[in-house]
Short mmCIF file of C-alpha atoms in Angstrom, two decimals:
data_model
loop_
_atom_site.label_atom_id
_atom_site.label_comp_id
_atom_site.label_asym_id
_atom_site.label_seq_id
_atom_site.Cartn_x
_atom_site.Cartn_y
_atom_site.Cartn_z
CA MET A 1 -86.95 -0.55 -7.03
CA GLN A 2 -84.16 0.45 -9.16
CA ALA A 3 -82.74 2.30 -6.26
CA GLU A 4 -83.13 -0.83 -4.18
CA ASN A 5 -81.44 -2.85 -6.80
CA ALA A 6 -78.74 -0.31 -7.01
CA ALA A 7 -78.47 -0.31 -3.24
CA ALA A 8 -78.41 -4.06 -3.21
CA ALA A 9 -75.80 -4.02 -5.91
CA SER A 10 -73.68 -1.52 -4.03
CA THR A 11 -73.87 -3.47 -0.78
CA SER A 12 -73.08 -6.67 -2.53
CA THR A 13 -69.93 -5.22 -3.96
CA SER A 14 -68.61 -4.41 -0.55
CA ASP A 15 -67.46 -7.75 0.76
CA ASN A 16 -69.32 -10.72 -0.49
CA ASP A 17 -68.97 -10.22 -4.16
CA TRP A 18 -66.56 -12.65 -5.66
CA VAL A 19 -65.07 -12.88 -9.10
CA LYS A 20 -63.95 -16.11 -10.65
CA LEU A 21 -60.81 -16.28 -12.71
CA ILE A 22 -60.12 -19.37 -14.73
CA SER A 23 -56.61 -19.99 -16.06
CA LYS A 24 -56.01 -21.69 -19.39
CA ASP A 25 -54.73 -24.84 -17.72
CA GLY A 26 -57.93 -25.26 -15.73
CA TYR A 27 -57.21 -23.60 -12.40
CA THR A 28 -59.94 -21.50 -10.81
CA PHE A 29 -59.30 -18.56 -8.60
CA LEU A 30 -61.81 -16.64 -6.58
CA ILE A 31 -61.08 -13.10 -5.60
CA ARG A 32 -63.21 -10.43 -4.13
CA ARG A 33 -64.46 -7.89 -6.52
CA LYS A 34 -62.74 -5.16 -4.57
CA VAL A 35 -59.46 -6.83 -5.15
CA ALA A 36 -60.15 -7.42 -8.81
CA MET A 37 -60.83 -3.76 -9.23
CA ASN A 38 -57.15 -3.05 -8.72
CA SER A 39 -56.57 -4.36 -12.18
CA GLY A 40 -57.71 -1.95 -14.81
CA THR A 41 -58.58 -4.63 -17.35
CA LEU A 42 -60.37 -6.88 -14.95
CA LYS A 43 -62.28 -3.99 -13.65
CA ASN A 44 -63.56 -3.29 -17.08
CA MET A 45 -64.29 -6.90 -17.75
CA VAL A 46 -66.50 -7.54 -14.78
CA SER A 47 -67.90 -4.13 -14.41
CA VAL A 48 -71.63 -4.10 -14.00
CA GLU A 49 -72.01 -1.50 -16.63
CA SER A 50 -70.12 -3.31 -19.32
CA ASN A 51 -71.63 -5.54 -21.88
CA PHE A 52 -69.07 -8.23 -21.61
CA ALA A 53 -70.29 -11.68 -20.94
CA GLU A 54 -68.08 -11.82 -17.95
CA ALA A 55 -70.05 -9.13 -16.26
CA ALA A 56 -73.14 -11.29 -16.08
CA THR A 57 -71.42 -14.34 -14.67
CA ASN A 58 -68.60 -12.64 -12.79
CA THR A 59 -66.23 -15.04 -14.41
CA CYS A 60 -63.14 -14.31 -16.43
CA THR A 61 -61.09 -16.71 -18.45
CA ILE A 62 -57.46 -15.78 -18.36
CA ASP A 63 -55.20 -16.89 -21.17
CA ASP A 64 -52.28 -17.63 -18.90
CA ARG A 65 -50.93 -20.50 -16.89
CA GLY A 66 -52.17 -21.13 -13.40
CA ILE A 67 -48.99 -19.93 -11.74
CA ILE A 68 -49.20 -16.65 -13.51
CA VAL A 69 -52.82 -16.12 -12.56
CA GLU A 70 -52.07 -17.04 -8.99
CA LYS A 71 -49.25 -14.53 -8.76
CA LEU A 72 -51.45 -11.96 -10.34
CA CYS A 73 -54.15 -12.51 -7.75
CA GLU A 74 -51.55 -12.42 -5.03
CA TYR A 75 -50.36 -9.08 -6.21
CA LEU A 76 -53.84 -7.70 -6.49
CA SER A 77 -54.59 -8.71 -2.94
CA TYR A 78 -51.33 -7.21 -1.73
CA LYS A 79 -52.05 -4.02 -3.48
CA ASN A 80 -55.56 -3.86 -2.15
CA LEU A 81 -54.40 -4.46 1.38
CA TYR A 82 -51.62 -1.90 1.53
CA LYS A 83 -52.69 0.73 -0.90
CA ASP A 84 -53.75 3.06 1.88
CA SER A 85 -51.10 2.40 4.48
CA PRO A 86 -47.96 4.48 5.02
CA PRO A 87 -44.87 3.34 3.14
CA LYS A 88 -43.06 2.08 6.21
CA GLU A 89 -45.53 -0.69 6.79
CA ILE A 90 -45.63 -2.05 3.27
CA PRO A 91 -43.78 -5.34 3.01
CA ASP A 92 -41.65 -6.20 0.04
CA PHE A 93 -43.29 -8.06 -2.77
CA LEU A 94 -40.15 -8.47 -4.78
CA GLU A 95 -39.02 -11.47 -2.82
CA ARG A 96 -42.19 -13.31 -3.64
CA LEU A 97 -41.53 -13.21 -7.35
CA GLN A 98 -39.70 -16.19 -8.72
CA PRO A 99 -37.33 -15.30 -11.55
CA GLU A 100 -38.59 -18.20 -13.64
CA ILE A 101 -41.96 -16.64 -14.16
CA ALA A 102 -40.76 -13.08 -14.29
CA LEU A 103 -41.05 -12.60 -18.01
CA ASP A 104 -44.48 -14.20 -18.42
CA LEU A 105 -45.77 -12.38 -15.43
CA LEU A 106 -44.40 -9.21 -16.89
CA MET A 107 -46.45 -9.69 -20.00
CA ALA A 108 -49.57 -10.54 -18.04
CA ALA A 109 -49.11 -7.66 -15.70
CA ASP A 110 -48.82 -5.36 -18.60
CA TYR A 111 -51.93 -6.75 -20.20
CA TYR A 112 -54.03 -6.55 -17.09
CA GLU A 113 -52.65 -3.21 -16.07
CA ALA A 114 -51.73 -4.38 -12.65
CA MET B 1 -66.56 3.62 -5.88
CA GLN B 2 -63.00 2.68 -6.26
CA SER B 3 -60.75 4.69 -3.99
CA GLU B 4 -57.93 6.56 -5.68
CA ARG B 5 -54.71 4.65 -5.94
CA PRO B 6 -52.04 6.52 -4.02
CA THR B 7 -49.45 7.37 -6.58
CA GLY B 8 -46.02 5.79 -6.32
CA ARG B 9 -46.54 4.07 -3.04
CA ILE B 10 -46.76 0.53 -4.26
CA PRO B 11 -44.71 -0.36 -7.30
CA THR B 12 -46.65 -1.82 -10.16
CA LEU B 13 -46.35 -5.46 -11.00
CA VAL B 14 -44.79 -4.46 -14.28
CA GLN B 15 -42.02 -2.62 -12.53
CA LEU B 16 -41.46 -5.41 -10.08
CA CYS B 17 -41.19 -7.97 -12.83
CA GLN B 18 -38.76 -5.85 -14.73
CA ARG B 19 -36.59 -5.51 -11.69
CA VAL B 20 -36.55 -9.24 -11.05
CA ALA B 21 -35.74 -9.93 -14.68
CA SER B 22 -32.87 -7.43 -14.63
CA ASN B 23 -31.38 -9.18 -11.67
CA HIS B 24 -31.40 -12.46 -13.52
CA VAL B 25 -30.77 -11.23 -17.01
CA ASP B 26 -28.03 -13.75 -17.61
CA SER B 27 -30.52 -16.56 -17.20
CA ILE B 28 -32.88 -15.20 -19.79
CA TYR B 29 -32.84 -17.27 -22.89
CA THR B 30 -34.89 -15.09 -25.17
CA VAL B 31 -37.11 -12.08 -25.16
CA SER B 32 -38.69 -12.65 -28.50
CA GLY B 33 -42.41 -12.06 -28.62
CA MET B 34 -42.29 -9.41 -25.99
CA ARG B 35 -42.90 -5.82 -26.68
CA TYR B 36 -39.71 -3.89 -26.86
CA ASP B 37 -40.77 -1.21 -24.45
CA LEU B 38 -41.31 -3.82 -21.80
CA VAL B 39 -37.93 -5.37 -22.31
CA GLU B 40 -35.92 -2.22 -22.69
CA PRO B 41 -35.39 -1.48 -18.99
CA ILE B 42 -34.09 -5.00 -18.57
CA LEU B 43 -31.61 -4.68 -21.40
CA GLU B 44 -30.38 -1.33 -20.26
CA ASN B 45 -28.65 -2.90 -17.34
CA CYS B 46 -27.07 -5.85 -19.04
CA SER B 47 -23.56 -6.33 -20.28
CA ALA B 48 -22.42 -6.23 -23.86
CA GLU B 49 -22.06 -9.98 -24.07
CA THR B 50 -25.55 -10.58 -22.79
CA LEU B 51 -26.99 -8.04 -25.14
CA LEU B 52 -25.29 -9.69 -28.05
CA ARG B 53 -26.53 -13.07 -27.01
CA LEU B 54 -30.10 -11.91 -26.59
CA GLU B 55 -29.99 -10.25 -29.94
CA HIS B 56 -29.08 -13.55 -31.48
CA THR B 57 -31.87 -15.42 -29.80
CA SER B 58 -34.45 -12.69 -30.21
CA PRO B 59 -33.91 -11.23 -33.63
CA ASP B 60 -36.93 -8.98 -33.40
CA ILE B 61 -35.29 -6.65 -30.97
CA GLU B 62 -32.28 -6.03 -33.14
CA PRO B 63 -33.57 -2.99 -34.92
CA GLU B 64 -34.20 -1.31 -31.65
CA THR B 65 -30.92 -1.87 -29.87
CA GLY B 66 -28.98 1.01 -31.40
CA GLU B 67 -29.52 3.18 -28.40
CA LEU B 68 -28.46 0.41 -26.14
CA TRP B 69 -25.15 -0.04 -27.92
CA LYS B 70 -24.56 3.66 -27.89
CA GLY B 71 -25.05 3.65 -24.17
CA LEU B 72 -22.58 0.82 -23.82
CA CYS B 73 -19.99 2.61 -25.89
CA LEU B 74 -20.18 5.72 -23.83
CA ARG B 75 -20.13 3.84 -20.61
CA THR B 76 -17.15 1.65 -21.24
CA SER B 77 -14.87 4.03 -23.03
CA MET B 78 -14.14 7.48 -21.72
CA ARG B 79 -12.55 8.53 -24.93
CA ALA B 80 -15.61 7.77 -26.97
CA ALA B 81 -17.63 9.87 -24.59
CA GLN B 82 -15.30 12.80 -25.05
CA LYS B 83 -15.29 12.36 -28.78
CA SER B 84 -19.03 12.22 -29.07
CA ASP B 85 -19.34 15.52 -27.28
CA THR B 86 -17.50 17.27 -30.04
CA TYR B 87 -18.64 15.02 -32.82
CA GLN B 88 -20.74 16.91 -35.31
CA GLY B 89 -21.16 14.48 -38.15
CA PRO B 90 -23.75 11.78 -38.70
CA GLU B 91 -23.99 9.01 -36.20
CA PRO B 92 -22.31 5.78 -37.02
CA GLU B 93 -24.45 3.36 -38.87
CA SER B 94 -24.10 0.67 -36.40
CA TRP B 95 -23.34 1.47 -32.83
CA ARG B 96 -22.79 -2.16 -32.26
CA ASP B 97 -19.84 -2.27 -34.61
CA GLN B 98 -18.52 0.90 -33.10
CA TYR B 99 -18.64 -0.71 -29.73
CA PHE B 100 -16.58 -3.68 -30.77
CA ALA B 101 -14.06 -1.51 -32.52
CA LEU B 102 -13.65 0.44 -29.32
CA GLN B 103 -13.20 -2.75 -27.40
CA GLU B 104 -10.38 -3.79 -29.66
CA MET B 105 -8.59 -0.52 -29.16
CA GLU B 106 -8.96 -0.76 -25.44
CA ALA B 107 -7.61 -4.30 -25.47
CA GLN B 108 -4.58 -3.21 -27.43
CA ARG B 109 -3.81 -0.37 -25.10
CA PHE B 110 -4.20 -2.68 -22.19
CA GLU B 111 -1.73 -5.12 -23.69
CA GLU B 112 0.79 -2.37 -24.24
CA LEU B 113 0.53 -1.22 -20.69
CA LYS B 114 0.85 -4.75 -19.46
CA SER B 115 4.04 -5.43 -21.36
CA ARG B 116 5.53 -2.14 -20.29
CA LEU B 117 4.75 -2.89 -16.72
CA ARG B 118 6.27 -6.31 -17.10
CA THR B 119 9.57 -4.94 -18.34
CA ILE B 120 9.73 -2.37 -15.61
CA ARG B 121 9.06 -5.00 -13.03
CA ARG B 122 11.68 -7.27 -14.47
CA GLU B 123 14.29 -4.55 -14.43
CA ALA B 124 13.53 -3.72 -10.85
CA ASP B 125 13.78 -7.37 -9.96
CA ASP B 126 17.13 -7.74 -11.65
CA ARG B 127 18.48 -4.76 -9.86
CA LYS B 128 17.29 -6.17 -6.62
CA LYS B 129 18.87 -9.53 -7.27
CA GLU B 130 22.24 -7.99 -7.80
CA THR B 131 22.31 -6.73 -4.29
CA GLN B 132 21.03 -9.87 -2.73
CA ILE B 133 23.14 -12.37 -0.93
CA LYS B 134 24.03 -15.21 -3.24
CA LEU B 135 25.20 -18.65 -2.29
CA THR B 136 28.24 -19.84 -4.08
CA ASP B 137 30.97 -22.45 -3.86
CA ARG B 138 33.74 -20.34 -5.11
CA LEU B 139 35.90 -18.16 -2.95
CA PRO B 140 35.64 -14.49 -3.50
CA PRO B 141 38.70 -12.90 -5.05
CA ALA B 142 41.34 -12.67 -2.37
CA LYS B 143 42.11 -9.23 -1.16
CA ARG B 144 45.60 -8.04 -1.37
CA GLY B 145 46.70 -8.26 2.17
CA ARG B 146 50.03 -6.81 1.39
CA PRO B 147 51.53 -5.56 -1.76
CA TRP B 148 52.91 -8.59 -3.35
CA GLY B 149 56.60 -8.81 -3.38
CA ALA B 150 57.21 -6.40 -0.57
CA ALA B 151 59.77 -7.76 1.80
CA TYR B 152 58.44 -8.18 5.19
CA GLN B 153 60.42 -6.91 8.06
CA PRO B 154 59.06 -6.56 11.45
CA LYS B 155 58.79 -3.01 12.38
CA THR B 156 61.29 -2.13 14.95
CA LEU B 157 60.24 -0.59 18.14
CA LEU B 158 61.61 2.63 16.93
CA GLN B 159 59.57 2.61 13.81
CA ARG B 160 56.48 1.68 15.62
CA THR B 161 56.74 4.37 18.20
CA ARG B 162 57.53 6.86 15.56
CA SER B 163 54.48 6.12 13.57
CA GLU B 164 52.38 6.09 16.67
CA ALA B 165 53.50 9.47 17.74
CA VAL B 166 52.73 10.82 14.35
CA ARG B 167 49.32 9.35 14.46
CA MET B 168 48.62 10.76 17.84
CA GLN B 169 49.71 14.15 16.87
CA GLN B 170 47.57 14.13 13.85
CA GLY B 171 44.73 13.14 15.97
CA ILE B 172 43.92 9.99 14.11
CA TYR B 173 40.87 8.58 15.62
CA GLY B 174 41.34 5.35 17.38
CA THR B 175 44.98 5.70 18.17
CA PRO B 176 45.23 3.48 21.10
CA MET B 177 46.13 5.26 24.24
CA ILE B 178 46.52 3.16 27.21
CA PRO B 179 46.68 5.14 30.39
CA MET B 180 49.79 4.00 31.95
CA LYS B 181 49.97 3.23 35.58
CA ALA B 182 52.56 4.99 37.54
CA LYS B 183 54.95 2.23 37.30
CA SER B 184 58.23 2.81 38.75
CA SER B 185 60.95 4.24 36.79
CA ARG B 186 61.82 2.64 33.75
CA ALA B 187 64.31 3.95 31.41
CA ALA B 188 63.83 3.36 27.83
CA PRO B 189 66.85 2.84 25.75
CA SER B 190 68.17 6.02 24.57
CA VAL B 191 66.25 7.31 21.76
CA PRO B 192 68.21 9.50 19.54
CA MET B 193 66.89 12.77 18.50
CA VAL B 194 65.01 12.48 15.41
CA LYS B 195 63.89 15.32 13.45
CA ARG B 196 61.87 14.36 10.52
CA PRO B 197 60.60 16.91 8.17
CA MET B 198 56.99 16.16 8.60
CA GLY B 199 55.01 19.22 8.42
CA SER B 200 54.81 20.88 11.69
CA SER B 201 55.38 17.98 13.90
CA SER B 202 58.49 16.31 14.90
CA SER B 203 58.57 12.73 15.65
CA ALA B 204 58.60 12.20 19.28
CA ILE B 205 57.11 10.27 21.93
CA GLN B 206 54.41 11.99 23.64
CA SER B 207 54.41 10.70 27.07
CA THR B 208 51.18 9.99 28.64
CA PRO B 209 51.38 10.34 32.30
CA SER B 210 49.24 7.89 33.97
CA GLY B 211 46.43 9.37 35.82
CA SER B 212 47.89 12.77 35.54
CA SER B 213 45.82 15.77 35.31
CA ALA B 214 47.04 16.58 31.93
CA PRO B 215 45.33 15.23 28.92
CA PRO B 216 47.64 14.19 26.26
CA SER B 217 48.08 17.01 23.93
CA ARG B 218 47.41 15.19 20.80
CA ARG B 219 46.19 18.01 18.93
CA THR B 220 48.54 20.67 19.91
CA GLY B 221 51.43 21.42 17.75
CA SER B 222 53.70 21.12 20.62
CA ARG B 223 56.92 19.69 19.82
CA VAL B 224 57.90 17.16 22.24
CA THR B 225 61.30 15.90 21.94
CA VAL B 226 62.43 12.57 22.97
CA THR B 227 65.00 12.56 25.55
CA THR B 228 66.30 9.93 27.71
CA VAL B 229 65.66 10.45 31.29
CA ALA B 230 67.31 8.94 34.20
CA VAL B 231 64.44 8.55 36.46
CA ARG B 232 64.99 7.52 39.95
CA HIS B 233 63.20 4.57 41.23
CA THR B 234 60.91 6.40 43.52
CA PRO B 235 57.34 7.13 43.02
CA ALA B 236 58.04 10.70 43.56
CA SER B 237 60.88 10.85 41.25
CA GLY B 238 60.82 12.04 37.81
CA SER B 239 60.06 15.29 36.39
CA PRO B 240 56.90 16.49 34.99
CA PRO B 241 56.30 15.46 31.50
CA ALA B 242 57.47 17.53 28.76
CA MET B 243 54.22 19.03 27.84
CA ARG B 244 53.48 22.55 27.42
CA ASP B 245 49.94 22.49 28.52
CA THR B 246 50.50 20.31 31.46
CA THR B 247 49.86 21.89 34.75
CA LEU B 248 52.31 20.57 37.15
CA PRO B 249 53.04 22.32 40.33
CA SER B 250 56.27 22.88 42.04
CA THR B 251 58.55 22.12 39.31
CA PRO B 252 61.39 24.31 38.71
CA ALA B 253 60.76 26.42 35.79
CA SER B 254 64.13 25.82 34.47
CA ALA B 255 63.39 22.22 34.06
CA PHE B 256 60.43 23.10 32.02
CA GLU B 257 62.32 25.30 29.89
CA MET B 258 64.65 22.62 29.09
CA ARG B 259 62.11 19.96 28.55
CA CYS B 260 59.40 21.82 26.84
CA SER B 261 61.07 23.00 23.83
CA PRO B 262 59.27 25.82 22.20
CA PRO B 263 58.02 25.01 18.79
CA SER B 264 60.74 26.77 16.99
CA MET B 265 63.43 25.25 18.96
CA SER B 266 65.32 22.57 17.33
CA PRO B 267 65.53 19.20 18.82
CA PRO B 268 69.26 19.18 19.35
CA ALA B 269 68.75 21.65 22.10
CA ALA B 270 67.33 18.93 24.11
CA CYS B 271 70.60 17.22 24.12
CA HIS B 272 71.59 19.40 26.91
CA SER B 273 68.95 18.07 29.06
CA PRO B 274 70.93 15.43 30.85
CA LEU B 275 72.33 17.98 33.18
CA PRO B 276 69.17 19.54 34.44
CA ARG B 277 67.53 16.27 34.43
CA SER B 278 69.29 15.03 37.41
CA VAL B 279 68.40 18.23 39.10
CA ILE B 280 64.86 17.71 38.21
CA ALA B 281 64.86 14.30 39.54
CA LYS B 282 65.83 15.48 42.91
CA THR B 283 63.61 18.43 43.23
CA THR B 284 60.40 16.83 42.37
CA PRO B 285 58.06 16.77 45.24
CA ALA B 286 56.96 13.57 46.63
CA LYS B 287 53.97 12.88 44.65
CA LYS B 288 52.93 10.40 42.17
CA ASP B 289 55.12 11.21 39.38
CA PRO B 290 53.69 10.92 35.98
CA THR B 291 57.02 10.98 34.37
CA ALA B 292 57.86 7.75 35.95
CA SER B 293 56.24 6.17 33.07
CA ILE B 294 57.49 8.52 30.51
CA PHE B 295 59.13 5.90 28.53
CA MET B 296 56.70 3.19 29.06
CA PRO B 297 55.59 2.02 25.69
CA LYS B 298 51.96 2.31 24.95
CA HIS B 299 51.58 -1.21 23.94
CA ARG B 300 52.47 -4.13 25.92
CA ALA B 301 53.57 -5.73 22.77
CA SER B 302 56.22 -3.16 22.33
CA SER B 303 57.26 -3.36 25.84
CA GLN B 304 60.72 -4.50 26.47
CA LEU B 305 60.21 -4.33 30.07
CA PRO B 306 62.11 -6.97 31.87
CA SER B 307 60.33 -8.79 34.52
CA SER B 308 62.01 -6.82 37.23
CA ARG B 309 60.84 -3.36 37.72
CA ASN B 310 64.06 -1.90 38.44
CA ALA B 311 64.99 -1.13 34.97
CA THR B 312 67.06 1.85 34.79
CA ARG B 313 68.73 3.49 32.13
CA THR B 314 72.05 2.38 31.28
#
């Protein structure tokens, strides 16, 4: 049974497992667990083995503005998508960063180890 | 479960953000509240003015900016870089102050160079202006056309021919030599023998036969004496010119001897020429006689030729 549970848990992490991120100004973002794993901090927060409350509900509250969280999720998806492809095919993410949010995003990125 | 992140393939979000911020560092108002190690790469690329400004708005980074100022000093001033290589003592307390001191020195040197350049330029300009064409209302100082006070007398024909002959002999470039046509005989008024002590040449007319085969011997030291010749009015009349290097056929040698006075011979010897001259006149073959024009003046202006061509010697 435990093996089944473990198996069920492992299959559920593959594609259908979603993590909810809530920004401090009330925006909610849903990202796949796989994507969230690209962030070291998030990974720890929603990891099944951890004791954090977030792990049970798969929900994280992020102490940042919605724009920041959105950009963060965007980056995590980008990274997840291209992390295994050869360098020539990776598009540039720099252009998608607006200078106005650069500093805040920098702080968030550092915190979430993105 | 998580696959290994390939190292260095995708830049981290931290790095990307730092790069964007560096590109727009002038728009950053403050960096206070941020960890210094995050901000440092951004500040490394900014100018001195920006760094100063950010220090004012973000006082918490001030203690950490020493290295940044040092970098600025070394970058902007070559001399400081050289000095620091050999500098053994303790580092300056405040690199920031050092930087601004260096800036002052650089500014001073720059000013010096500028002023020096300005003076050099001005001098060059002045020199140039002197040689330029200037517009003016005044007349330039009149040249002395003639020495003032010298009495003007028209040069007589004699004087003119004399000076001409001298010029020709000396080979003065541009002495006008008009090849004379073989006009019929024309006797010039008798020209007395003139011997002027002028170096190696005696004043004389050097006759230029028109179209003759002989080039005028301008450069030879031949002494040609002026003699009056009674030349018959025939194309064939006349004797060959009195030139030593002239090649004229069928002329009695005696005539030559008389006419072509050897250099050492004195002009008065030519006075005896009248006698052989008539002989010469008769023995000349019928050919276009260059001597027909022996006394034709070079210049029309000097010509006293009457309208008729039958001028003969009196």
